[in-house]
Coordinates of C-alpha atoms in Angstrom, one line a residue:
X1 CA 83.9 -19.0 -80.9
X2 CA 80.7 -21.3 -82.0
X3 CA 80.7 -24.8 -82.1
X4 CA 80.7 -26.3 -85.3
X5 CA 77.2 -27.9 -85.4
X6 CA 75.6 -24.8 -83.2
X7 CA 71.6 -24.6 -84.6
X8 CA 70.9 -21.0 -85.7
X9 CA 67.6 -19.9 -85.7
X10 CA 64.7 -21.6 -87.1
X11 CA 67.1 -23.9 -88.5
X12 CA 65.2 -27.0 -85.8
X13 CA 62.7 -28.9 -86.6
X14 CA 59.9 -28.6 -83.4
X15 CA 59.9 -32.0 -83.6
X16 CA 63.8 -32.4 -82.9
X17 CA 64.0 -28.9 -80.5
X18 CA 65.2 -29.3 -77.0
X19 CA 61.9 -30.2 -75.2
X20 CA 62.1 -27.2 -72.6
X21 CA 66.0 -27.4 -70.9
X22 CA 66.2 -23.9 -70.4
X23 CA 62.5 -23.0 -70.0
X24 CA 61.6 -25.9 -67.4
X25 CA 62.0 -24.2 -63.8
X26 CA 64.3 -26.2 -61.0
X27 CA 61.5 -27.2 -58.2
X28 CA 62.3 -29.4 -55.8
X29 CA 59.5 -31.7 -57.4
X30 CA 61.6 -32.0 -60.3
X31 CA 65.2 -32.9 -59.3
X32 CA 65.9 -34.8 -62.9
X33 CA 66.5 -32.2 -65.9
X34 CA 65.0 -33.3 -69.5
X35 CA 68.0 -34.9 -72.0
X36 CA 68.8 -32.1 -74.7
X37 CA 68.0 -34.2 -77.9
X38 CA 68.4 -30.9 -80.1
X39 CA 70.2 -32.1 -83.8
X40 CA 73.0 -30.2 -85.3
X41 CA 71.3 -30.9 -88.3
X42 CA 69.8 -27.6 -90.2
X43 CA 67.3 -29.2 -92.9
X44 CA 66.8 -26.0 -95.2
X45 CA 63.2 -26.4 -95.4
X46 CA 63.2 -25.2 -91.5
X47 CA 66.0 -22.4 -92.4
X48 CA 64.4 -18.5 -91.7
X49 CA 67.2 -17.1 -93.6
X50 CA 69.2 -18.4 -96.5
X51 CA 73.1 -18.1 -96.4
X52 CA 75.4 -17.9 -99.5
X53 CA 78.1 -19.8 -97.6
X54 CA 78.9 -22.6 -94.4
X55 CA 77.5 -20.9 -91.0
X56 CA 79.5 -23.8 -89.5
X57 CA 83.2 -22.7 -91.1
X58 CA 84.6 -20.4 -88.8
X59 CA 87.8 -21.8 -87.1
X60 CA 89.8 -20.6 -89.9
X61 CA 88.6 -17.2 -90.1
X62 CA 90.0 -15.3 -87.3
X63 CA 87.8 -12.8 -85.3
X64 CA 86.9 -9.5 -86.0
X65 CA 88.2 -6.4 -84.2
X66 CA 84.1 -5.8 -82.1
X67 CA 85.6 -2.1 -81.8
X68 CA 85.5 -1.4 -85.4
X69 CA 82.0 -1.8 -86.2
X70 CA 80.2 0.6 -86.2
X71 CA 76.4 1.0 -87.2
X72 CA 76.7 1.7 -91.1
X73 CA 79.5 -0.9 -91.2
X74 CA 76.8 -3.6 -89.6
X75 CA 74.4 -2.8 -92.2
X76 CA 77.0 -3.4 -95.0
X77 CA 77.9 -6.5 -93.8
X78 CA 74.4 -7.8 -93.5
X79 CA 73.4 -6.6 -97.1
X80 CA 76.9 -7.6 -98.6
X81 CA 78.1 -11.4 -98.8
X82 CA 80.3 -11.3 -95.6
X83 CA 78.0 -13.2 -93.3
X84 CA 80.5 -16.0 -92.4
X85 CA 82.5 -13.0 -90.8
X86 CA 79.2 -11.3 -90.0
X87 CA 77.9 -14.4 -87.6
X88 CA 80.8 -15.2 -85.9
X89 CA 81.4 -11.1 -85.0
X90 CA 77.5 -10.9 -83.7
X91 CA 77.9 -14.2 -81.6
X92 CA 81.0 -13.1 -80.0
X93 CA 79.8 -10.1 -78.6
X94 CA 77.8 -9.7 -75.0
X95 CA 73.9 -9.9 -75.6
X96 CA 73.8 -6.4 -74.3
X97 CA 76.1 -5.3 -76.3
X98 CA 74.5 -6.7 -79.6
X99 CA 70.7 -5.7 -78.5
X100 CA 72.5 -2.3 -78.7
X101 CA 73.7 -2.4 -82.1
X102 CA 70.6 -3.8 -83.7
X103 CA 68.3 -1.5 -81.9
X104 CA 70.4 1.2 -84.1
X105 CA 69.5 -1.0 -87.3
X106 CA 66.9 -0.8 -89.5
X107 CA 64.1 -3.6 -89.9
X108 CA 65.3 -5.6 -92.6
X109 CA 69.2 -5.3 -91.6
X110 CA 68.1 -6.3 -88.1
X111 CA 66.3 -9.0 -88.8
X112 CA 69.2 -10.4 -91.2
X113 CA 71.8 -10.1 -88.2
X114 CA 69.4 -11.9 -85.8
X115 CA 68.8 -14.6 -88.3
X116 CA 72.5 -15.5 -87.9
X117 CA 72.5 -15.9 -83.9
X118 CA 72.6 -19.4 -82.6
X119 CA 69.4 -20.2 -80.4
X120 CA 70.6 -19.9 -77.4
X121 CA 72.3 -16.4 -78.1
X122 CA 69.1 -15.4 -79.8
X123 CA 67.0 -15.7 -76.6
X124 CA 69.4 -13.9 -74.9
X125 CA 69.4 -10.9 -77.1
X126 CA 65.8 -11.0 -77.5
X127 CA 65.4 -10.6 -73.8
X128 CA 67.8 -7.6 -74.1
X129 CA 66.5 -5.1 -76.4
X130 CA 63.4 -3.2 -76.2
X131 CA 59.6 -3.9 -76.6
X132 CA 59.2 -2.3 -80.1
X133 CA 62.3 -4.2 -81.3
X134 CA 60.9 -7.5 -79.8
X135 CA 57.7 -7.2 -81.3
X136 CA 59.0 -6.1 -84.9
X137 CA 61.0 -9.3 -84.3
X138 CA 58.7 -11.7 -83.6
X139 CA 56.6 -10.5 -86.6
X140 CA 59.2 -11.5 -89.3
X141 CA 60.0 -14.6 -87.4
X142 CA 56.7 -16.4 -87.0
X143 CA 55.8 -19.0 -84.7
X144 CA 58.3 -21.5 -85.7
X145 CA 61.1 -19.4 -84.6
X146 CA 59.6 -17.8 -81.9
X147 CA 58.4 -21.4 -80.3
X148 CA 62.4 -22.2 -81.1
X149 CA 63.7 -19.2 -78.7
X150 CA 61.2 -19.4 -76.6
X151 CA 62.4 -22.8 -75.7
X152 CA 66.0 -21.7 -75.0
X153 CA 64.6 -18.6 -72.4
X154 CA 64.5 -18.2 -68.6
X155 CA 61.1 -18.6 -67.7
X156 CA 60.8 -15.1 -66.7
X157 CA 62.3 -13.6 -69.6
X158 CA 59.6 -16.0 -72.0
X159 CA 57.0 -14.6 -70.0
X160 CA 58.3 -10.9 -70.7
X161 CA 58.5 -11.5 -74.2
X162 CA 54.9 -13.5 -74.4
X163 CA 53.4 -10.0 -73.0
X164 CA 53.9 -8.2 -75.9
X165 CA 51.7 -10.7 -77.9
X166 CA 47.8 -11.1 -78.5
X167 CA 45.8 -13.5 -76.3
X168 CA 45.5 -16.4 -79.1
X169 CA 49.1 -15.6 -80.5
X170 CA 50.5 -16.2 -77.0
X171 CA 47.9 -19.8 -77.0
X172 CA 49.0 -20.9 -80.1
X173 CA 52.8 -20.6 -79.1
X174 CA 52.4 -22.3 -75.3
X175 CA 50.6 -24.8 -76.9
X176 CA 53.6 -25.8 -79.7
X177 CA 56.3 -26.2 -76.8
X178 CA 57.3 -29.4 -76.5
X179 CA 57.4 -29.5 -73.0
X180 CA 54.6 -29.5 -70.2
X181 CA 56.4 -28.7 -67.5
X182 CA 57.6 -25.4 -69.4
X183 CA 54.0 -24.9 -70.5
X184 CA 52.5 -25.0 -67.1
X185 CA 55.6 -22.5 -66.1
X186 CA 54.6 -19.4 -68.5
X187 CA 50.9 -20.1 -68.2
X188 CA 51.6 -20.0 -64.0
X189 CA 53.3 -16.4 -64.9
X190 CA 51.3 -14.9 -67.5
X191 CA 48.0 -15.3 -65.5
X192 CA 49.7 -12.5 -62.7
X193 CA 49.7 -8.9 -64.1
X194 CA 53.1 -7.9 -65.5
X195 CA 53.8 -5.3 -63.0
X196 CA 53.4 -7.3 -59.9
X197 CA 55.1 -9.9 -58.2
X198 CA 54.0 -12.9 -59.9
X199 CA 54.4 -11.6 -63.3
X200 CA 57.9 -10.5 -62.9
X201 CA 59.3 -13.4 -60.6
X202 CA 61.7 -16.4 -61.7
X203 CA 60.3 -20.4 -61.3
X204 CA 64.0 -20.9 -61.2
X205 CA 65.2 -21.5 -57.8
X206 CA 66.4 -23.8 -55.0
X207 CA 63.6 -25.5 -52.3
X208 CA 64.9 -28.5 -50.0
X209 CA 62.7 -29.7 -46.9
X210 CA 62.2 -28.8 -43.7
X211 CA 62.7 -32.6 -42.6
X212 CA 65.4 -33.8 -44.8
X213 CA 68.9 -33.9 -43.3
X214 CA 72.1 -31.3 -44.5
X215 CA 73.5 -33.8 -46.8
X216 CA 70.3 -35.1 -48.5
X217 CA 69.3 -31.9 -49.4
X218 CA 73.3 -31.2 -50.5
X219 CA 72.8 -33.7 -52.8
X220 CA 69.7 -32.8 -54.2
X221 CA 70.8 -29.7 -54.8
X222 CA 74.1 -30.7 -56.7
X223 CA 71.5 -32.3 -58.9
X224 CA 69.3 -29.0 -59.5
X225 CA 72.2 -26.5 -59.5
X226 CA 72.9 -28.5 -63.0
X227 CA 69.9 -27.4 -64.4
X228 CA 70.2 -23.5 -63.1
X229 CA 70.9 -20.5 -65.3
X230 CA 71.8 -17.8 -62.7
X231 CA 73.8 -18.1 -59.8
X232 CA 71.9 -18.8 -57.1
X233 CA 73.0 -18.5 -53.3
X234 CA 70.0 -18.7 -51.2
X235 CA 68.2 -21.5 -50.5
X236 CA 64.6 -22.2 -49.2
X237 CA 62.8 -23.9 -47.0
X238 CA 59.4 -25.8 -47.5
X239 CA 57.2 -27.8 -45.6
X240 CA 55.3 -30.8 -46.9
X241 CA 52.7 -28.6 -48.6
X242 CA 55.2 -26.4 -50.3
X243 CA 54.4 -23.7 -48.0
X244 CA 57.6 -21.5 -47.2
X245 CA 59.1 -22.0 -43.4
X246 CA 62.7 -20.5 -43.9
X247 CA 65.5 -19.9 -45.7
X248 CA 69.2 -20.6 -45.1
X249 CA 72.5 -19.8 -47.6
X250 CA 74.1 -22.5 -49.8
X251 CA 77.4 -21.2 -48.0
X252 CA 75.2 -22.1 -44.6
X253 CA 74.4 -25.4 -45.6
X254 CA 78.0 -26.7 -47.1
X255 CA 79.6 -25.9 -44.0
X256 CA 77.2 -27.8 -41.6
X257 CA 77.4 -31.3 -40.4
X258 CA 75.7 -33.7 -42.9
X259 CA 73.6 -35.3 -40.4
X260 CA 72.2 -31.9 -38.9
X261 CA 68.4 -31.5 -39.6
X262 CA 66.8 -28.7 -41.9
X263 CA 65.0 -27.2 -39.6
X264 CA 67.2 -27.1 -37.1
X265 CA 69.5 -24.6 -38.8
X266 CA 67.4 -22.1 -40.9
X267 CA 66.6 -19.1 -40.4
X268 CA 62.6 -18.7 -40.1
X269 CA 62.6 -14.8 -39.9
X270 CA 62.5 -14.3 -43.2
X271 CA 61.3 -11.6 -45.9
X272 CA 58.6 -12.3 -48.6
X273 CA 56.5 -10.6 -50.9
X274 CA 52.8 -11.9 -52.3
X275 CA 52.6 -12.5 -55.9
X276 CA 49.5 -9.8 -55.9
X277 CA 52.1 -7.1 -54.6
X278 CA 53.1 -3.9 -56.8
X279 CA 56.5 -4.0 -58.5
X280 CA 57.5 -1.1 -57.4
X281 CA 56.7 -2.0 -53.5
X282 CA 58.7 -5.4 -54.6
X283 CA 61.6 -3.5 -55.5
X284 CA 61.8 -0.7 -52.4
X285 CA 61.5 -4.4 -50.4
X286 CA 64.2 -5.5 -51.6
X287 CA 66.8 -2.6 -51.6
X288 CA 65.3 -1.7 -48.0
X289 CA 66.7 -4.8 -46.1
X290 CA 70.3 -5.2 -48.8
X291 CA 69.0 -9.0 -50.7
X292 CA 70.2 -10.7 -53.2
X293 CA 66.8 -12.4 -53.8
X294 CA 62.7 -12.1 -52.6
X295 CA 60.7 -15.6 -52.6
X296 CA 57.2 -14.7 -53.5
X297 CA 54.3 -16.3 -52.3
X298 CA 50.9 -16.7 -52.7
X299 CA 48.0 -16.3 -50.5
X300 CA 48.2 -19.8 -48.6
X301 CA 51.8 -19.2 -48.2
X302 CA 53.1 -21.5 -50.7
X303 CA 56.3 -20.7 -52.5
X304 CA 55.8 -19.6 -55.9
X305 CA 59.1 -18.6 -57.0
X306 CA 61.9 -16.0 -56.5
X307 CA 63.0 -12.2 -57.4
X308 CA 66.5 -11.8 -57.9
X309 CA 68.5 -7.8 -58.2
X310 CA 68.8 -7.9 -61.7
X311 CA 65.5 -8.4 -62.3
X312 CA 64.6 -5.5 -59.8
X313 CA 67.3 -3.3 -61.8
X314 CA 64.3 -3.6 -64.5
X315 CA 62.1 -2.7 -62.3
X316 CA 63.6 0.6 -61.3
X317 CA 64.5 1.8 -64.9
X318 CA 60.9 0.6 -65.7
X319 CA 59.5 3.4 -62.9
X320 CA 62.5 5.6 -63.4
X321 CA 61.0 6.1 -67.1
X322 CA 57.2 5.9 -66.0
X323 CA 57.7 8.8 -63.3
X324 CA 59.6 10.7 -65.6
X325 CA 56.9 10.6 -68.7
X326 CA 54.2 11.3 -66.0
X327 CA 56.1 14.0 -64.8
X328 CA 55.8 15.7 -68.2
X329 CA 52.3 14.8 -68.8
X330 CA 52.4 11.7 -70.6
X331 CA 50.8 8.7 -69.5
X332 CA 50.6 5.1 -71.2
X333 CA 49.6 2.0 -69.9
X334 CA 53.0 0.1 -69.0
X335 CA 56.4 1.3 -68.3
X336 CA 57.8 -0.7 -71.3
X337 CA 55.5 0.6 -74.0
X338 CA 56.6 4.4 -73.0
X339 CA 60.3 4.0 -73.4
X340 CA 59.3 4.1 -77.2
X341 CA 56.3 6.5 -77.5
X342 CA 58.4 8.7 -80.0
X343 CA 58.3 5.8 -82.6
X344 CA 54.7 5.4 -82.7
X345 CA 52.7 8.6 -83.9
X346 CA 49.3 6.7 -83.0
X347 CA 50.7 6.1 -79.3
X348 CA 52.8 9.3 -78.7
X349 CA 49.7 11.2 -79.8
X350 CA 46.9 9.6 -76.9
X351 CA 49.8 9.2 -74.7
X352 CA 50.5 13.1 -74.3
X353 CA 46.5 14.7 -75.0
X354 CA 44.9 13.7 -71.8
X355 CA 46.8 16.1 -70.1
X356 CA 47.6 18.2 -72.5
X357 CA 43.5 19.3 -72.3
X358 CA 44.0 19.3 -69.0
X359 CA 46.2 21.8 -69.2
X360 CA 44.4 23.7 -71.5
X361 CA 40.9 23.8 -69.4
X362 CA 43.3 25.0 -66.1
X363 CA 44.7 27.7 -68.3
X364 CA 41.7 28.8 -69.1
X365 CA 41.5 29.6 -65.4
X366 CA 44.2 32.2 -65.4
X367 CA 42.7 33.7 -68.8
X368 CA 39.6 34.3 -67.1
X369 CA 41.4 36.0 -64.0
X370 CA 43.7 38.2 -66.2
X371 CA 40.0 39.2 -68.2
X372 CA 38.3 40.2 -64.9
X373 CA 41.7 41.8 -63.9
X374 CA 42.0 44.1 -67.3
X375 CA 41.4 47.8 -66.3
X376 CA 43.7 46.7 -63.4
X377 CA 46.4 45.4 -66.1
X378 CA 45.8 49.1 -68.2
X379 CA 46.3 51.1 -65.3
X380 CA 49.5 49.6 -64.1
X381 CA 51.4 48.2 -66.9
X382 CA 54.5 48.7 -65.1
X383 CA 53.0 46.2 -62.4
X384 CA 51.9 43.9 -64.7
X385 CA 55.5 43.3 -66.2
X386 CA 56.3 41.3 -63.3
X387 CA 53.8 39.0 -63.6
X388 CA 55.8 36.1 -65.9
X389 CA 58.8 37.1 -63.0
X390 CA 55.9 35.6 -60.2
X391 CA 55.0 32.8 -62.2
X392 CA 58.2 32.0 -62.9
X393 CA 60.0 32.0 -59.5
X394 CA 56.4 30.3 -57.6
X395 CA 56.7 27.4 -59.8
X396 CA 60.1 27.0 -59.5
X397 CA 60.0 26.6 -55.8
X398 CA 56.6 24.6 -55.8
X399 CA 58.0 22.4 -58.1
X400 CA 61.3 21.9 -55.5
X401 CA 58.6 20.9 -53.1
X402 CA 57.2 18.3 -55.0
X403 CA 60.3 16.5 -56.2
X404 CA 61.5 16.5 -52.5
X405 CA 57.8 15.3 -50.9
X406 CA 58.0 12.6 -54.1
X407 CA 61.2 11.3 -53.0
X408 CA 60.9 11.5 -49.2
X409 CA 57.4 9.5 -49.2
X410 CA 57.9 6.7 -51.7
X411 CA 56.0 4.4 -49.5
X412 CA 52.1 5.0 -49.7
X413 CA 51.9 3.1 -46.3
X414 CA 54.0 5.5 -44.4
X415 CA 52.6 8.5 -45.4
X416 CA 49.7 9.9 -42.8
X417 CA 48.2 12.9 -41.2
X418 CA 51.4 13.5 -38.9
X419 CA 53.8 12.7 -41.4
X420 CA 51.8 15.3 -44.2
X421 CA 51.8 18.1 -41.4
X422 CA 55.8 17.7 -40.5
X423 CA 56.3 18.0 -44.3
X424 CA 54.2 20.7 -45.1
X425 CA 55.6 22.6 -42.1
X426 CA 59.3 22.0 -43.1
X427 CA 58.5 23.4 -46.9
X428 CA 56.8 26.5 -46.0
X429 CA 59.6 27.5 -43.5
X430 CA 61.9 26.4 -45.9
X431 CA 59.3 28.5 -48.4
X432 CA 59.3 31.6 -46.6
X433 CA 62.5 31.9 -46.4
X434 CA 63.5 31.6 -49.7
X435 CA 60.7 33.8 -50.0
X436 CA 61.9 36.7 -48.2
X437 CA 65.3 36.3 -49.9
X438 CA 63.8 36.6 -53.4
X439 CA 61.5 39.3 -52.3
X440 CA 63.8 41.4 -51.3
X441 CA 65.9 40.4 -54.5
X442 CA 62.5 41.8 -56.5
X443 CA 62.3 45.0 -54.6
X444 CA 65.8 45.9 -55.7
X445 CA 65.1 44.9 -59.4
X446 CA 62.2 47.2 -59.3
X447 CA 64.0 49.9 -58.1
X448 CA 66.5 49.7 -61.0
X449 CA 63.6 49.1 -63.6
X450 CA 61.1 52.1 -62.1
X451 CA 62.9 53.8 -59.9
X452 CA 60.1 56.4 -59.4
X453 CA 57.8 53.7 -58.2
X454 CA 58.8 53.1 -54.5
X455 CA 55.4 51.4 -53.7
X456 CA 55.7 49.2 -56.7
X457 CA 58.8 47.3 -55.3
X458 CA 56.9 47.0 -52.0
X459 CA 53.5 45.5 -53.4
X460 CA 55.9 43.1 -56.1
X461 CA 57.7 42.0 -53.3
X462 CA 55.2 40.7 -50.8
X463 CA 53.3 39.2 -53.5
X464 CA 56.2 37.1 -54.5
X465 CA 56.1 36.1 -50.4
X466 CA 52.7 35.1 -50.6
X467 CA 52.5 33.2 -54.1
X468 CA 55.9 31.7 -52.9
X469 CA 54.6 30.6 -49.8
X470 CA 51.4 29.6 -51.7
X471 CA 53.7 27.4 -54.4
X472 CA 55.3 25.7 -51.6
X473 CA 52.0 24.6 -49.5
X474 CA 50.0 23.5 -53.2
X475 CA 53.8 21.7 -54.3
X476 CA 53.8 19.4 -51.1
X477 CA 50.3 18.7 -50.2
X478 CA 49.4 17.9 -54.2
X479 CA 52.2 14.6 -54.2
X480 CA 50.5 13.7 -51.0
X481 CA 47.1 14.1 -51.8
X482 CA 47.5 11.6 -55.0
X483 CA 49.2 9.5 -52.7
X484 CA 46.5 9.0 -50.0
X485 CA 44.0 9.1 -53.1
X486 CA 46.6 5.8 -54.6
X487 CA 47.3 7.8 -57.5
X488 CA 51.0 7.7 -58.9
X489 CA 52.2 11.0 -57.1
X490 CA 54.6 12.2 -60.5
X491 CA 51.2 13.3 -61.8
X492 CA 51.7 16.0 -59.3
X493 CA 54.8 17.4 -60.7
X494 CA 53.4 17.5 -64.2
X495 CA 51.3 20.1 -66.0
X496 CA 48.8 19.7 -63.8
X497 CA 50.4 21.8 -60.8
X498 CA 52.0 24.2 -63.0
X499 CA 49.0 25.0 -64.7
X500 CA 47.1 24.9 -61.4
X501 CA 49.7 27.9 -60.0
X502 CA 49.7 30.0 -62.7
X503 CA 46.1 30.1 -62.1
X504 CA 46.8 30.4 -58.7
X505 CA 49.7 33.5 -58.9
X506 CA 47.8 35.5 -61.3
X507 CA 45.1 35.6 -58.9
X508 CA 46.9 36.5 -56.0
X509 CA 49.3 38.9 -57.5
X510 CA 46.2 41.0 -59.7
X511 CA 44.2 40.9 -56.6
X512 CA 47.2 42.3 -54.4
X513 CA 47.7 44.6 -57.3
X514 CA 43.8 45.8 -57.1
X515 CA 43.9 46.4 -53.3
X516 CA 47.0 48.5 -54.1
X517 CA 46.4 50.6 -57.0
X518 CA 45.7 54.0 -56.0
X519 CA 49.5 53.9 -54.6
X520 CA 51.2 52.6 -57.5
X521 CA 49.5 54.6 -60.0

């Protein structure tokens, strides 16, 4: 249930807002937090919505039953008069949860829901739901209200959300917030590139010094904790210079002797990551050695920040969707921007041609082959039925290849000469005998289909062997080529290589067929 006296949106003047709480990052340099000053007062010249009754009202209303609304019943709420009931259902439920429901709503119902969140659950939604919904958003709120929720954000998440906007809109609305510290915060994030290190990490977490004693930093870190919004269980070390020296647990340091020194107990073997380093590489990091949390530094070794799991969870949905668009021969600049490609005619269109003509000029290929191929093709049209059966089964099994080589050899820096041979040799015995089995499979389904052709079965079935074993070799050196060329290796698995073995089988197969003909005829 809402406080009575909870702001909604836009309903605070900039000049009363909370001058950067939530937004200002815990540093050790900063151990005091910044007084919340923010009025309960909602003047209605600062109001972004206009209610019919009290938003304030709602001890005597009893809650609503969350499992009962459903989509159409939201939108009737939000165009009927019921928004008394209407904010106090949509600021009970989980931020998730909501950025769910409204993602399901259309523009102006949306944007009359989210006008009834208080602040602080407004940022919290906002971070949730998708980069479409965000920016459709921020357009109907304007600066005012987006300055107001910006205020109330993680530093990471306001950086997120900043992305989305132009270069002067994202000026215009550091330069309103009322709080240097949390000015200096999104400017330090947004000048890192959104899918590295620096642009994804949190200024939010907990530094003590290397020279300080247990119970000083204990009780510095009482007064920082106040001031946190995650939980946050490891704690680093710095030296004089802010240059990272260790790490030790808050579990570590409660249960040590007060007068013990801080660099006598941590633990200086620890694991970083550079602010300059891929996402991706930040995220494989982190799930390779089991953390809770990555510091990130910069190139002097100075400590820049933090990456926690749930912000790595991000990550790997982000790549999930990236490698799965590329996959299918779509590529867009950003992970975030693809999740919604299918809303966007404009971007749906240039995000699947490029390879779509790439497809086209590779097909071409096996046109050609099949034209040079013709009086082959009329003399042995029963031959030539089997050639979709080829294409089929070798793209198939080269395609096996190159989701297993994708998976195996995630890590660019692992992947050499020895490691591409082992894997190459391991598919094409893997190939070959998967090869054979299908072969023979062939020889006994030309049999039944033209049982007076003997030789046909023979000739279909050892070129399936050899476009199989083909298949297999292009399906695990392609992924590893793009890799050792730093080229996302899902581009492999795309149209590219499918197109590239059809070329590839027809040639084979009509050649085979060629060499053959005066015993299949």
């Amino acid at each position: 249930m809402l406080a009575r006296g909870a702001p909604c949106i836009g309903c605070i003047p900039l000049g009363q807002r909370t001058p950067g709480k939530r937004l200002a990052a815990v540093r050790l340099r900063r151990a005091t937090s910044q007084p919340d000053v923010a009025s309960n007062e909602c003047p209605e010249q600062f109001r972004l919505g206009t209610f019919s009754e009290t938003h304030l009202n709602m001890a005597s209303t009893g809650t609503l039953d969350k499992e009962r609304i459903d989509r159409d019943q939201l939108a009737e709420m939000a165009n009927s008069g019921q928004r008394h009931k209407l904010r106090m259902y949509l600021n009970e439920l989980h931020p998730a949860d909501l950025a769910s429901q409204l993602s399901e709503l259309d523009g102006p119902e949306r944007l009359a829901c989210f006008r009834l969140l208080d602040l602080d659950h407004a940022s919290e939604v906002l971070a949730e739901l998708d980069s479409d919904v965000q920016n459709d958003l921020l357009r109907s709120l304007g600066d005012i209200g987006i300055v107001a929720i910006i205020s109330r954000m993680s530093p990471d998440d306001a950086a997120d959300l900043l992305y989305e906007l132009p270069d002067e809109k994202i000026n215009a609305i550091i330069n309103q917030l009322p709080d240097q510290e949390s000015k200096e915060d999104l400017a330090e994030l947004l000048s890192f590139e959104h899918d590295t290190a620096g642009g994804i990490m949190s200024t939010d977490y907990l530094s003590v010094f290397s020279k300080m004693s247990v119970g000083e930093a204990l009780l510095l870190l009482r007064e920082m904790y106040e001031d946190l919004e995650e939980d946050i269980y490891d704690v680093y070390v710095v030296n004089e210079v802010n240059e990272l020296v260790g790490h030790l647990t808050v579990k570590h340091l409660i249960t040590e002797d007060p007068s013990c020194m801080i660099e006598t107990i941590m633990d200086d073997d620890f694991i970083s990551v550079n602010v300059h380093d891929d996402q991706e590489e930040v995220a494989d990091k982190l799930g390779h050695y089991d953390l809770l949390s990555l510091p990130v530094i910069d190139d002097q070794g100075k400590l820049r920040g933090i990456i926690t799991a749930d912000d790595i969870i991000d990550v790997i949905n982000e790549e999930a969707t990236e490698d799965i668009y590329q996959s299918s021969g779509i590529s867009s600049p950003g992970g975030e921007a693809q999740e919604q490609l299918g809303y966007n005619v404009t971007k749906a269109f240039s995000a699947r041609l490029p390879w779509l003509i790439a497809t086209l000029l590779i097909e071409s290929g096996s046109a050609s082959v099949i034209t040079h191929f013709d009086s082959v093709i009329r003399d042995t049209v029963a031959a030539a039925s089997f050639m979709p059966l080829l294409s089929g089964v070798t793209g198939s099994v080269a395609t096996q290849s190159t989701c297993i080589i994708i998976r195996s050899s995630r890590e660019r820096s692992s992947l050499n000469f020895k490691l591409m041979a082992r894997n190459l040799l391991h598919e094409v015995k893997v190939g070959l005998l998967l090869a054979v089995l299908c072969g023979t499979a062939t020889y006994a389904l030309s049999q039944v289909l033209h049982h007076s052709h003997t030789n046909l079965g023979l000739v279909v079935a050892f070129s399936l062997v050899v476009t199989m074993t083909v298949g297999v070799s292009i399906g695990t050196l392609m992924p590893m080529l793009f890799q050792r060329l730093r080229i996302d290796p899902a581009h492999a698995s795309g149209p590219f290589i499918t197109s590239l073995l059809d070329v590839s089988t027809m040639s084979i197969y009509l050649t085979i067929v060629h060499y053959f003909r005066s015993h299949i005829t």
